[in-house]
Tab-separated table of C-alpha atoms in Angstrom:
chain	number	residue	atom	x	y	z
A	1	UNK	CA	6.512	3.003	11.375
A	2	UNK	CA	5.910	0.964	8.218
A	3	UNK	CA	4.683	-2.411	7.749
A	4	UNK	CA	6.580	-5.037	5.059
A	5	UNK	CA	4.265	-4.927	2.166
A	6	UNK	CA	3.897	-7.574	-0.882
A	7	UNK	CA	2.799	-7.502	-4.002
A	8	UNK	CA	2.146	-10.597	-5.098
A	9	UNK	CA	1.960	-11.763	-8.790
A	10	UNK	CA	1.454	-15.611	-8.040
A	11	UNK	CA	3.774	-18.129	-9.833
A	12	UNK	CA	5.960	-21.024	-9.029
A	13	UNK	CA	8.898	-21.341	-11.716
A	14	UNK	CA	12.409	-20.678	-11.681
A	15	UNK	CA	15.006	-18.989	-13.699
A	16	UNK	CA	14.736	-18.888	-17.338
A	17	UNK	CA	11.444	-20.323	-17.432
A	18	UNK	CA	10.275	-17.485	-15.098
A	19	UNK	CA	7.547	-15.015	-16.262
A	20	UNK	CA	6.881	-11.116	-15.573
A	21	UNK	CA	3.989	-12.409	-13.344
A	22	UNK	CA	5.987	-14.823	-11.042
A	23	UNK	CA	8.096	-12.210	-9.181
A	24	UNK	CA	6.574	-10.785	-5.920
A	25	UNK	CA	7.633	-7.399	-4.590
A	26	UNK	CA	7.774	-6.143	-1.290
A	27	UNK	CA	9.087	-3.017	1.184
A	28	UNK	CA	10.065	-2.795	4.608
A	29	UNK	CA	11.972	-0.101	6.398
A	30	UNK	CA	14.932	-2.095	7.385
A	31	UNK	CA	14.582	-1.962	11.003
A	32	UNK	CA	11.133	-4.163	10.624
A	33	UNK	CA	12.608	-6.500	8.325
A	34	UNK	CA	13.295	-10.027	9.749
A	35	UNK	CA	17.318	-11.008	9.671
A	36	UNK	CA	16.786	-13.796	7.071
A	37	UNK	CA	15.354	-11.353	4.653
A	38	UNK	CA	17.679	-8.369	5.273
A	39	UNK	CA	20.528	-11.031	5.224
A	40	UNK	CA	19.100	-12.363	1.539
A	41	UNK	CA	19.204	-8.782	-0.237
A	42	UNK	CA	22.668	-7.929	1.444
A	43	UNK	CA	24.093	-11.018	-0.159
A	44	UNK	CA	22.457	-10.395	-3.386
A	45	UNK	CA	24.114	-6.934	-3.410
A	46	UNK	CA	27.293	-8.448	-2.232
A	47	UNK	CA	27.301	-10.878	-4.701
A	48	UNK	CA	26.596	-7.998	-7.371
A	49	UNK	CA	28.476	-5.444	-6.439
A	50	UNK	CA	31.541	-6.874	-4.684
A	51	UNK	CA	31.969	-10.113	-6.835
A	52	UNK	CA	30.656	-9.793	-10.223
A	53	UNK	CA	31.680	-5.651	-10.716
A	54	UNK	CA	34.303	-5.687	-8.389
A	55	UNK	CA	33.677	-2.244	-6.716
A	56	UNK	CA	36.553	-0.884	-5.101
A	57	UNK	CA	34.660	0.381	-1.572
A	58	UNK	CA	32.554	-1.691	0.513
A	59	UNK	CA	28.774	-1.773	-0.065
A	60	UNK	CA	27.692	-1.791	3.777
A	61	UNK	CA	27.995	1.974	4.843
A	62	UNK	CA	25.666	1.673	8.023
A	63	UNK	CA	22.765	3.356	6.231
A	64	UNK	CA	20.479	0.392	6.982
A	65	UNK	CA	20.900	1.097	10.428
A	66	UNK	CA	19.097	4.413	10.206
A	67	UNK	CA	15.158	4.061	10.682
A	68	UNK	CA	14.135	5.610	7.664
A	69	UNK	CA	15.806	3.254	5.310
A	70	UNK	CA	13.457	1.418	3.279
A	71	UNK	CA	14.676	-1.766	1.088
A	72	UNK	CA	12.749	-3.017	-1.760
A	73	UNK	CA	13.237	-6.550	-2.921
A	74	UNK	CA	11.822	-9.209	-5.974
A	75	UNK	CA	11.565	-12.829	-4.695
A	76	UNK	CA	10.505	-16.045	-6.475
A	77	UNK	CA	9.497	-18.787	-4.572
A	78	UNK	CA	10.832	-16.750	-1.540
A	79	UNK	CA	14.189	-16.277	-2.861
A	80	UNK	CA	15.386	-12.701	-3.142
A	81	UNK	CA	16.462	-11.999	-6.655
A	82	UNK	CA	16.504	-8.382	-6.658
A	83	UNK	CA	16.829	-5.471	-4.391
A	84	UNK	CA	17.244	-1.529	-3.815
A	85	UNK	CA	17.366	0.925	-0.990
A	86	UNK	CA	15.488	3.897	-0.257
A	87	UNK	CA	17.414	6.630	2.001
A	88	UNK	CA	16.262	9.910	3.150
A	89	UNK	CA	18.619	12.706	3.152
A	90	UNK	CA	18.256	16.493	3.971
A	91	UNK	CA	16.960	17.829	0.723
A	92	UNK	CA	16.131	14.642	-0.997
A	93	UNK	CA	14.939	10.743	-1.360
A	94	UNK	CA	17.735	8.776	-2.615
A	95	UNK	CA	17.626	5.310	-4.633
A	96	UNK	CA	20.502	3.386	-4.809
A	97	UNK	CA	22.155	-0.082	-4.695
A	98	UNK	CA	20.058	-1.541	-7.352
A	99	UNK	CA	20.834	-5.233	-7.859
A	100	UNK	CA	19.157	-8.147	-9.499
A	101	UNK	CA	20.724	-11.467	-9.889
A	102	UNK	CA	22.265	-12.285	-12.898
A	103	UNK	CA	19.995	-15.352	-13.597
A	104	UNK	CA	16.722	-13.255	-13.468
A	105	UNK	CA	18.046	-10.267	-15.653
A	106	UNK	CA	16.266	-9.532	-18.427
A	107	UNK	CA	12.611	-10.056	-16.817
A	108	UNK	CA	12.231	-6.052	-15.759
A	109	UNK	CA	13.032	-6.813	-12.076
A	110	UNK	CA	14.923	-3.863	-11.870
A	111	UNK	CA	12.366	-1.511	-13.732
A	112	UNK	CA	9.451	-3.067	-11.351
A	113	UNK	CA	11.457	-2.147	-8.146
A	114	UNK	CA	12.306	1.233	-9.467
A	115	UNK	CA	8.950	1.999	-9.997
A	116	UNK	CA	7.859	0.537	-6.653
A	117	UNK	CA	10.763	2.727	-5.438
A	118	UNK	CA	9.239	5.994	-6.992
A	119	UNK	CA	5.626	5.285	-5.593
A	120	UNK	CA	7.007	5.199	-1.639
A	121	UNK	CA	9.306	8.116	-2.470
A	122	UNK	CA	6.592	9.934	-4.408
A	123	UNK	CA	4.556	10.251	-1.331
A	124	UNK	CA	7.216	12.136	0.232
A	125	UNK	CA	7.264	15.092	-2.140
A	126	UNK	CA	10.697	15.881	-2.399
A	127	UNK	CA	13.122	15.436	-5.270
A	128	UNK	CA	14.172	11.870	-5.970
A	129	UNK	CA	18.508	11.530	-6.582
A	130	UNK	CA	20.704	8.792	-7.423
A	131	UNK	CA	24.282	8.161	-8.740
A	132	UNK	CA	23.454	6.011	-11.683
A	133	UNK	CA	26.053	3.531	-13.309
A	134	UNK	CA	26.951	5.625	-16.803
A	135	UNK	CA	26.079	2.502	-18.778
A	136	UNK	CA	22.525	3.090	-17.211
A	137	UNK	CA	22.189	6.703	-18.007
A	138	UNK	CA	19.465	6.223	-20.290
A	139	UNK	CA	17.554	3.450	-18.506
A	140	UNK	CA	17.147	5.975	-15.389
A	141	UNK	CA	16.106	8.650	-18.430
A	142	UNK	CA	13.169	6.441	-18.765
A	143	UNK	CA	11.709	6.919	-15.388
A	144	UNK	CA	11.971	10.988	-16.024
A	145	UNK	CA	15.528	11.276	-14.275
A	146	UNK	CA	17.644	14.202	-15.807
A	147	UNK	CA	21.833	14.478	-15.275
A	148	UNK	CA	22.474	17.024	-12.780
A	149	UNK	CA	26.220	17.109	-13.008
A	150	UNK	CA	29.456	15.520	-14.561
A	151	UNK	CA	30.436	12.288	-14.473
A	152	UNK	CA	32.587	10.870	-11.447
A	153	UNK	CA	34.037	7.663	-10.525
A	154	UNK	CA	32.530	5.833	-7.350
A	155	UNK	CA	33.555	2.351	-6.052
A	156	UNK	CA	35.974	2.190	-9.113
A	157	UNK	CA	32.709	2.783	-11.709
A	158	UNK	CA	31.612	5.608	-13.830
A	159	UNK	CA	28.725	7.276	-12.359
A	160	UNK	CA	26.693	10.300	-13.262
A	161	UNK	CA	24.335	11.921	-10.610
A	162	UNK	CA	20.819	12.465	-11.596
A	163	UNK	CA	17.432	13.597	-10.400
A	164	UNK	CA	13.868	13.354	-10.750
A	165	UNK	CA	12.265	16.635	-9.770
A	166	UNK	CA	8.958	15.606	-7.652
A	167	UNK	CA	8.179	19.117	-6.112
A	168	UNK	CA	7.566	20.640	-9.459
A	169	UNK	CA	5.041	17.813	-10.677
């Protein structure tokens, strides 16, 4: 089992004064996380998806209980300011639930978390898939993802299925 890992960048600031290096990245299997950290990640997702984006479906779907599920999170002074999850499906690794606190957007926290998730997923060797909110399609293209199907509605929001083929690399 993977233990929790951290990439420290130092710093002791908050909000608008934050610099790129002030954010720490972490990852762990959800079953190995302490309850307080897991709760902070799930709380942030709830705020972003349920309150801000008014998703029509619940965020919690039980996948955090699977032993292969990994959460990546970003913190500032120990406070969770971004999170995403990595799931293992039969044919692919799935990156999803990417969320960044509104006060910390514009600092490339999402990009840094996705880059770390891609490093973790790359070790597996399977293709990586995701359901991108449509307005983020080009953002995911920057990572090498390509559209693999038509747009569709998920949780009341327009999405597009995308894939990063790792087996051909």
